[in-house]
Amino acid sequence: MKTTFLEIPEAYKINSLTHQKTYLINGKLMHWQGDTAKVYSTISLTKDYKPTLLGTIPQLGEKEALDALNSACSAYGKGQGLWPTMKVVDRIACMEKFVKQMKTKREEVVKLLMWEIGKNLPDSEKEFDRTVDYI
């Protein structure tokens, strides 16, 4: 029997689309006003099996890719940048702060894992938790 949208528990339905309008350069979120690319789930809830739209992401181009590459090269600084020369205790503090913020997005990430790559709930939760533990 085929699944219909009504059979999906309310907590896991896609009730609103996510539209990413920023990208990261030099530690700053840059606002994107250009073209976007649609992101679909391969999970379909229609009789004719149309993919489910999840939202959009910036359709970055060569300039933005080079800006990101230059940003990363600058941050690394041939091993002399801020991160590679930071004391271990300070790097750990940064990662702990990141993980604390990441944990607040668990429900959202788990839901998107299920829709984007078709993982079931327990596997999606395990993947998120395993990632947090690894960090």
CSV table of N, CA and C in Angstrom, one decimal:
chain,number,residue,atom,x,y,z
A,1,MET,N,0.8,-1.2,0.0
A,1,MET,CA,0.0,0.0,0.0
A,1,MET,C,0.9,1.2,0.0
A,2,LYS,N,0.5,2.2,-0.8
A,2,LYS,CA,1.3,3.5,-0.9
A,2,LYS,C,1.0,4.4,0.3
A,3,THR,N,2.0,5.1,0.7
A,3,THR,CA,1.8,6.1,1.8
A,3,THR,C,1.2,7.3,1.3
A,4,THR,N,0.3,7.9,2.0
A,4,THR,CA,-0.2,9.2,1.7
A,4,THR,C,0.2,10.2,2.7
A,5,PHE,N,0.1,11.5,2.4
A,5,PHE,CA,0.5,12.5,3.3
A,5,PHE,C,-0.2,12.4,4.6
A,6,LEU,N,-1.4,12.0,4.6
A,6,LEU,CA,-2.2,11.9,5.9
A,6,LEU,C,-1.7,10.9,6.8
A,7,GLU,N,-0.9,9.9,6.3
A,7,GLU,CA,-0.4,8.8,7.1
A,7,GLU,C,0.9,9.2,7.8
A,8,ILE,N,1.5,10.2,7.4
A,8,ILE,CA,2.7,10.7,8.1
A,8,ILE,C,2.4,11.4,9.4
A,9,PRO,N,3.0,11.0,10.5
A,9,PRO,CA,2.7,11.7,11.7
A,9,PRO,C,2.9,13.2,11.6
A,10,GLU,N,2.1,14.0,12.2
A,10,GLU,CA,2.1,15.5,12.1
A,10,GLU,C,3.5,16.0,12.4
A,11,ALA,N,4.2,15.4,13.4
A,11,ALA,CA,5.5,15.9,13.8
A,11,ALA,C,6.6,15.8,12.7
A,12,TYR,N,6.3,15.0,11.7
A,12,TYR,CA,7.3,14.7,10.6
A,12,TYR,C,6.9,15.2,9.3
A,13,LYS,N,5.8,15.8,9.2
A,13,LYS,CA,5.3,16.4,7.9
A,13,LYS,C,6.1,17.6,7.6
A,14,ILE,N,6.3,17.9,6.3
A,14,ILE,CA,6.9,19.1,5.8
A,14,ILE,C,5.7,20.1,5.7
A,15,ASN,N,5.6,21.0,6.6
A,15,ASN,CA,4.4,22.0,6.6
A,15,ASN,C,4.8,23.3,6.1
A,16,SER,N,6.1,23.6,6.0
A,16,SER,CA,6.6,24.8,5.5
A,16,SER,C,8.0,24.5,4.8
A,17,LEU,N,8.3,25.3,3.8
A,17,LEU,CA,9.5,25.1,3.0
A,17,LEU,C,10.6,25.9,3.7
A,18,THR,N,11.8,25.4,3.6
A,18,THR,CA,13.0,26.1,4.1
A,18,THR,C,13.7,26.8,2.9
A,19,HIS,N,13.9,28.1,3.1
A,19,HIS,CA,14.5,28.8,2.0
A,19,HIS,C,15.8,29.4,2.6
A,20,GLN,N,16.9,28.8,2.3
A,20,GLN,CA,18.2,29.3,2.7
A,20,GLN,C,18.6,30.5,1.9
A,21,LYS,N,18.9,31.6,2.6
A,21,LYS,CA,19.2,32.9,1.9
A,21,LYS,C,20.5,33.4,2.2
A,22,THR,N,21.4,32.6,2.9
A,22,THR,CA,22.7,33.1,3.3
A,22,THR,C,23.7,32.0,3.0
A,23,TYR,N,25.0,32.5,2.9
A,23,TYR,CA,26.1,31.6,2.7
A,23,TYR,C,27.3,32.2,3.5
A,24,LEU,N,28.2,31.3,3.9
A,24,LEU,CA,29.3,31.7,4.8
A,24,LEU,C,30.6,32.1,4.1
A,25,ILE,N,31.1,33.3,4.3
A,25,ILE,CA,32.4,33.7,3.8
A,25,ILE,C,33.1,34.5,4.9
A,26,ASN,N,34.3,34.1,5.2
A,26,ASN,CA,35.1,34.8,6.2
A,26,ASN,C,34.4,34.9,7.6
A,27,GLY,N,33.7,33.9,7.9
A,27,GLY,CA,33.1,33.8,9.2
A,27,GLY,C,31.8,34.7,9.3
A,28,LYS,N,31.3,35.2,8.2
A,28,LYS,CA,30.1,36.0,8.2
A,28,LYS,C,29.1,35.4,7.2
A,29,LEU,N,27.9,35.5,7.6
A,29,LEU,CA,26.8,35.1,6.8
A,29,LEU,C,26.5,36.2,5.8
A,30,MET,N,26.6,35.8,4.5
A,30,MET,CA,26.4,36.8,3.4
A,30,MET,C,25.0,36.6,2.9
A,31,HIS,N,24.2,37.6,2.7
A,31,HIS,CA,22.9,37.5,2.2
A,31,HIS,C,22.9,37.2,0.7
A,32,TRP,N,22.1,36.3,0.2
A,32,TRP,CA,22.1,35.9,-1.2
A,32,TRP,C,20.8,36.4,-1.8
A,33,GLN,N,21.0,37.1,-3.0
A,33,GLN,CA,19.8,37.7,-3.7
A,33,GLN,C,19.7,37.1,-5.1
A,34,GLY,N,20.6,36.2,-5.4
A,34,GLY,CA,20.6,35.6,-6.8
A,34,GLY,C,19.6,34.4,-6.9
A,35,ASP,N,19.9,33.6,-8.0
A,35,ASP,CA,19.1,32.5,-8.2
A,35,ASP,C,19.2,31.4,-7.1
A,36,THR,N,18.2,30.6,-7.0
A,36,THR,CA,18.2,29.5,-6.0
A,36,THR,C,18.0,28.2,-6.7
A,37,ALA,N,18.4,27.2,-6.0
A,37,ALA,CA,18.2,25.8,-6.5
A,37,ALA,C,17.2,25.1,-5.6
A,38,LYS,N,16.2,24.4,-6.2
A,38,LYS,CA,15.2,23.7,-5.4
A,38,LYS,C,15.8,22.4,-4.8
A,39,VAL,N,15.4,22.1,-3.6
A,39,VAL,CA,15.9,20.9,-2.9
A,39,VAL,C,14.7,20.0,-2.8
A,40,TYR,N,14.8,18.7,-3.3
A,40,TYR,CA,13.7,17.8,-3.2
A,40,TYR,C,14.0,16.6,-2.4
A,41,SER,N,13.0,16.0,-1.8
A,41,SER,CA,13.1,14.7,-1.2
A,41,SER,C,12.7,13.7,-2.3
A,42,THR,N,13.4,12.5,-2.3
A,42,THR,CA,13.0,11.5,-3.2
A,42,THR,C,11.7,10.8,-2.7
A,43,ILE,N,11.3,11.1,-1.5
A,43,ILE,CA,10.1,10.5,-1.0
A,43,ILE,C,8.9,11.3,-1.6
A,44,SER,N,8.0,10.6,-2.2
A,44,SER,CA,6.9,11.2,-2.8
A,44,SER,C,5.6,10.8,-2.1
A,45,LEU,N,4.7,11.7,-2.0
A,45,LEU,CA,3.4,11.4,-1.4
A,45,LEU,C,2.3,11.6,-2.4
A,46,THR,N,2.6,11.6,-3.6
A,46,THR,CA,1.6,11.8,-4.7
A,46,THR,C,1.4,10.5,-5.4
A,47,LYS,N,0.2,10.3,-6.0
A,47,LYS,CA,-0.1,9.1,-6.8
A,47,LYS,C,0.9,8.9,-8.0
A,48,ASP,N,1.3,10.0,-8.6
A,48,ASP,CA,2.2,9.9,-9.7
A,48,ASP,C,3.7,10.1,-9.3
A,49,TYR,N,4.0,9.9,-8.1
A,49,TYR,CA,5.4,9.9,-7.5
A,49,TYR,C,6.2,11.2,-7.9
A,50,LYS,N,5.7,12.3,-7.7
A,50,LYS,CA,6.5,13.5,-7.8
A,50,LYS,C,7.3,13.8,-6.6
A,51,PRO,N,8.5,14.1,-6.7
A,51,PRO,CA,9.4,14.4,-5.5
A,51,PRO,C,8.7,15.5,-4.6
A,52,THR,N,9.0,15.5,-3.4
A,52,THR,CA,8.5,16.4,-2.4
A,52,THR,C,9.5,17.6,-2.3
A,53,LEU,N,9.0,18.8,-2.6
A,53,LEU,CA,9.9,20.0,-2.4
A,53,LEU,C,10.1,20.3,-1.0
A,54,LEU,N,11.4,20.5,-0.6
A,54,LEU,CA,11.7,20.8,0.8
A,54,LEU,C,12.0,22.3,1.0
A,55,GLY,N,12.6,22.9,-0.1
A,55,GLY,CA,12.9,24.3,0.0
A,55,GLY,C,13.9,24.7,-1.1
A,56,THR,N,14.7,25.7,-0.8
A,56,THR,CA,15.6,26.2,-1.8
A,56,THR,C,16.9,26.6,-1.1
A,57,ILE,N,18.0,26.6,-1.9
A,57,ILE,CA,19.3,27.0,-1.4
A,57,ILE,C,19.9,27.9,-2.4
A,58,PRO,N,20.9,28.8,-2.0
A,58,PRO,CA,21.5,29.7,-3.0
A,58,PRO,C,22.2,28.9,-4.1
A,59,GLN,N,22.0,29.4,-5.3
A,59,GLN,CA,22.7,28.8,-6.5
A,59,GLN,C,24.0,29.6,-6.7
A,60,LEU,N,25.0,29.3,-5.8
A,60,LEU,CA,26.2,30.1,-5.9
A,60,LEU,C,27.0,29.8,-7.2
A,61,GLY,N,27.8,30.7,-7.6
A,61,GLY,CA,28.6,30.6,-8.8
A,61,GLY,C,30.0,30.6,-8.5
A,62,GLU,N,30.8,30.8,-9.6
A,62,GLU,CA,32.3,30.7,-9.5
A,62,GLU,C,32.8,31.7,-8.5
A,63,LYS,N,32.3,33.0,-8.6
A,63,LYS,CA,32.8,34.0,-7.7
A,63,LYS,C,32.7,33.6,-6.2
A,64,GLU,N,31.5,33.1,-5.9
A,64,GLU,CA,31.2,32.7,-4.5
A,64,GLU,C,32.1,31.5,-4.1
A,65,ALA,N,32.3,30.6,-5.0
A,65,ALA,CA,33.1,29.4,-4.7
A,65,ALA,C,34.6,29.9,-4.5
A,66,LEU,N,35.0,30.8,-5.3
A,66,LEU,CA,36.4,31.3,-5.1
A,66,LEU,C,36.5,32.1,-3.8
A,67,ASP,N,35.5,32.9,-3.5
A,67,ASP,CA,35.5,33.6,-2.2
A,67,ASP,C,35.6,32.7,-1.0
A,68,ALA,N,34.8,31.6,-1.1
A,68,ALA,CA,34.8,30.6,0.0
A,68,ALA,C,36.2,29.9,0.1
A,69,LEU,N,36.8,29.6,-1.1
A,69,LEU,CA,38.1,28.9,-1.1
A,69,LEU,C,39.1,29.9,-0.5
A,70,ASN,N,39.1,31.1,-1.0
A,70,ASN,CA,40.1,32.1,-0.5
A,70,ASN,C,39.9,32.4,1.0
A,71,SER,N,38.6,32.4,1.5
A,71,SER,CA,38.3,32.5,2.9
A,71,SER,C,39.0,31.4,3.7
A,72,ALA,N,38.8,30.2,3.2
A,72,ALA,CA,39.3,29.0,3.9
A,72,ALA,C,40.9,29.0,3.9
A,73,CYS,N,41.4,29.4,2.8
A,73,CYS,CA,42.9,29.5,2.7
A,73,CYS,C,43.4,30.6,3.6
A,74,SER,N,42.8,31.7,3.7
A,74,SER,CA,43.2,32.8,4.6
A,74,SER,C,43.0,32.4,6.1
A,75,ALA,N,42.0,31.7,6.4
A,75,ALA,CA,41.8,31.3,7.8
A,75,ALA,C,42.8,30.3,8.2
A,76,TYR,N,43.2,29.4,7.3
A,76,TYR,CA,44.2,28.4,7.6
A,76,TYR,C,45.6,29.1,7.6
A,77,GLY,N,45.8,30.0,6.8
A,77,GLY,CA,47.0,30.8,6.8
A,77,GLY,C,48.3,30.0,6.7
A,78,LYS,N,48.3,28.9,5.9
A,78,LYS,CA,49.5,28.1,5.7
A,78,LYS,C,49.9,27.5,7.1
A,79,GLY,N,48.9,27.2,7.9
A,79,GLY,CA,49.2,26.7,9.2
A,79,GLY,C,49.5,27.7,10.3
A,80,GLN,N,49.4,29.0,9.9
A,80,GLN,CA,49.7,30.1,10.9
A,80,GLN,C,48.4,30.9,11.2
A,81,GLY,N,47.2,30.5,10.7
A,81,GLY,CA,46.0,31.2,10.9
A,81,GLY,C,45.5,31.0,12.4
A,82,LEU,N,44.4,31.7,12.7
A,82,LEU,CA,43.9,31.7,14.0
A,82,LEU,C,43.6,30.3,14.5
A,83,TRP,N,42.8,29.5,13.7
A,83,TRP,CA,42.4,28.2,14.2
A,83,TRP,C,43.6,27.2,14.4
A,84,PRO,N,44.5,27.1,13.4
A,84,PRO,CA,45.6,26.1,13.6
A,84,PRO,C,46.6,26.5,14.7
A,85,THR,N,46.6,27.8,15.1
A,85,THR,CA,47.6,28.2,16.1
A,85,THR,C,46.9,28.4,17.5
A,86,MET,N,45.6,28.2,17.5
A,86,MET,CA,44.8,28.4,18.7
A,86,MET,C,45.2,27.3,19.7
A,87,LYS,N,45.2,27.6,21.0
A,87,LYS,CA,45.5,26.6,22.0
A,87,LYS,C,44.3,25.6,22.0
A,88,VAL,N,44.7,24.3,22.2
A,88,VAL,CA,43.7,23.2,22.2
A,88,VAL,C,42.5,23.5,23.1
A,89,VAL,N,42.8,24.0,24.3
A,89,VAL,CA,41.7,24.3,25.2
A,89,VAL,C,40.7,25.3,24.6
A,90,ASP,N,41.2,26.3,23.8
A,90,ASP,CA,40.3,27.3,23.2
A,90,ASP,C,39.6,26.6,22.0
A,91,ARG,N,40.2,25.7,21.3
A,91,ARG,CA,39.5,25.0,20.2
A,91,ARG,C,38.4,24.2,20.8
A,92,ILE,N,38.7,23.5,21.9
A,92,ILE,CA,37.7,22.7,22.5
A,92,ILE,C,36.5,23.5,22.9
A,93,ALA,N,36.8,24.7,23.5
A,93,ALA,CA,35.7,25.6,23.9
A,93,ALA,C,34.8,26.0,22.7
A,94,CYS,N,35.5,26.3,21.6
A,94,CYS,CA,34.7,26.7,20.4
A,94,CYS,C,33.8,25.5,19.9
A,95,MET,N,34.3,24.3,19.9
A,95,MET,CA,33.6,23.1,19.5
A,95,MET,C,32.4,22.8,20.5
A,96,GLU,N,32.7,23.0,21.8
A,96,GLU,CA,31.6,22.8,22.8
A,96,GLU,C,30.5,23.8,22.6
A,97,LYS,N,30.8,25.0,22.3
A,97,LYS,CA,29.8,26.1,22.0
A,97,LYS,C,29.0,25.7,20.8
A,98,PHE,N,29.7,25.2,19.7
A,98,PHE,CA,29.0,24.8,18.5
A,98,PHE,C,28.1,23.7,18.7
A,99,VAL,N,28.5,22.7,19.5
A,99,VAL,CA,27.7,21.5,19.7
A,99,VAL,C,26.5,21.9,20.6
A,100,LYS,N,26.7,22.8,21.5
A,100,LYS,CA,25.5,23.2,22.3
A,100,LYS,C,24.5,23.9,21.4
A,101,GLN,N,24.9,24.7,20.5
A,101,GLN,CA,23.9,25.3,19.6
A,101,GLN,C,23.3,24.3,18.6
A,102,MET,N,24.2,23.3,18.2
A,102,MET,CA,23.7,22.3,17.2
A,102,MET,C,22.6,21.4,17.9
A,103,LYS,N,22.7,21.1,19.1
A,103,LYS,CA,21.7,20.3,19.8
A,103,LYS,C,20.4,21.0,19.8
A,104,THR,N,20.3,22.3,19.8
A,104,THR,CA,19.0,23.0,19.7
A,104,THR,C,18.3,22.7,18.4
A,105,LYS,N,19.0,22.2,17.4
A,105,LYS,CA,18.4,22.0,16.1
A,105,LYS,C,18.2,20.5,15.8
A,106,ARG,N,18.3,19.7,16.8
A,106,ARG,CA,18.2,18.2,16.7
A,106,ARG,C,16.9,17.8,15.9
A,107,GLU,N,15.8,18.3,16.4
A,107,GLU,CA,14.5,17.8,15.8
A,107,GLU,C,14.4,18.2,14.4
A,108,GLU,N,14.8,19.4,14.0
A,108,GLU,CA,14.8,19.9,12.6
A,108,GLU,C,15.7,19.0,11.8
A,109,VAL,N,17.0,18.8,12.2
A,109,VAL,CA,17.9,18.0,11.5
A,109,VAL,C,17.5,16.6,11.3
A,110,VAL,N,17.0,16.0,12.3
A,110,VAL,CA,16.5,14.6,12.3
A,110,VAL,C,15.3,14.5,11.2
A,111,LYS,N,14.4,15.4,11.3
A,111,LYS,CA,13.3,15.4,10.3
A,111,LYS,C,13.8,15.6,8.9
A,112,LEU,N,14.8,16.4,8.6
A,112,LEU,CA,15.3,16.6,7.3
A,112,LEU,C,16.1,15.4,6.8
A,113,LEU,N,16.8,14.7,7.8
A,113,LEU,CA,17.5,13.5,7.4
A,113,LEU,C,16.5,12.5,6.9
A,114,MET,N,15.4,12.4,7.5
A,114,MET,CA,14.3,11.4,7.1
A,114,MET,C,13.8,11.8,5.7
A,115,TRP,N,13.6,13.0,5.4
A,115,TRP,CA,13.0,13.4,4.2
A,115,TRP,C,14.1,13.4,3.0
A,116,GLU,N,15.3,13.9,3.3
A,116,GLU,CA,16.3,14.0,2.3
A,116,GLU,C,16.9,12.7,1.9
A,117,ILE,N,17.2,11.9,2.8
A,117,ILE,CA,17.9,10.6,2.4
A,117,ILE,C,17.1,9.4,2.8
A,118,GLY,N,15.9,9.5,3.3
A,118,GLY,CA,15.0,8.4,3.5
A,118,GLY,C,15.3,7.5,4.7
A,119,LYS,N,16.0,8.1,5.7
A,119,LYS,CA,16.3,7.3,6.9
A,119,LYS,C,15.1,7.3,7.8
A,120,ASN,N,15.0,6.2,8.5
A,120,ASN,CA,13.8,6.2,9.5
A,120,ASN,C,14.2,7.0,10.7
A,121,LEU,N,13.2,7.2,11.6
A,121,LEU,CA,13.4,8.0,12.8
A,121,LEU,C,14.5,7.6,13.7
A,122,PRO,N,14.5,6.3,14.1
A,122,PRO,CA,15.6,5.9,15.0
A,122,PRO,C,17.0,6.0,14.4
A,123,ASP,N,17.1,5.7,13.1
A,123,ASP,CA,18.5,5.9,12.4
A,123,ASP,C,18.9,7.3,12.3
A,124,SER,N,17.9,8.2,12.0
A,124,SER,CA,18.2,9.6,11.9
A,124,SER,C,18.6,10.2,13.2
A,125,GLU,N,17.9,9.8,14.3
A,125,GLU,CA,18.3,10.2,15.6
A,125,GLU,C,19.7,9.7,16.0
A,126,LYS,N,19.9,8.4,15.7
A,126,LYS,CA,21.3,7.9,16.0
A,126,LYS,C,22.4,8.6,15.2
A,127,GLU,N,22.1,9.0,14.0
A,127,GLU,CA,23.1,9.7,13.2
A,127,GLU,C,23.4,11.0,13.8
A,128,PHE,N,22.4,11.8,14.2
A,128,PHE,CA,22.6,13.1,14.8
A,128,PHE,C,23.4,12.9,16.1
A,129,ASP,N,22.9,12.0,17.0
A,129,ASP,CA,23.6,11.8,18.3
A,129,ASP,C,25.0,11.3,18.1
A,130,ARG,N,25.2,10.5,17.2
A,130,ARG,CA,26.6,10.0,16.9
A,130,ARG,C,27.5,11.1,16.5
A,131,THR,N,27.0,12.0,15.6
A,131,THR,CA,27.7,13.1,15.2
A,131,THR,C,28.1,14.1,16.3
A,132,VAL,N,27.1,14.3,17.2
A,132,VAL,CA,27.4,15.2,18.4
A,132,VAL,C,28.4,14.5,19.3
A,133,ASP,N,28.3,13.2,19.5
A,133,ASP,CA,29.3,12.5,20.3
A,133,ASP,C,30.6,12.5,19.7
A,134,TYR,N,30.7,12.4,18.4
A,134,TYR,CA,32.0,12.4,17.7
A,134,TYR,C,32.7,13.7,17.9
A,135,ILE,N,31.9,14.8,17.7
A,135,ILE,CA,32.5,16.2,17.9
A,135,ILE,C,33.0,16.3,19.3
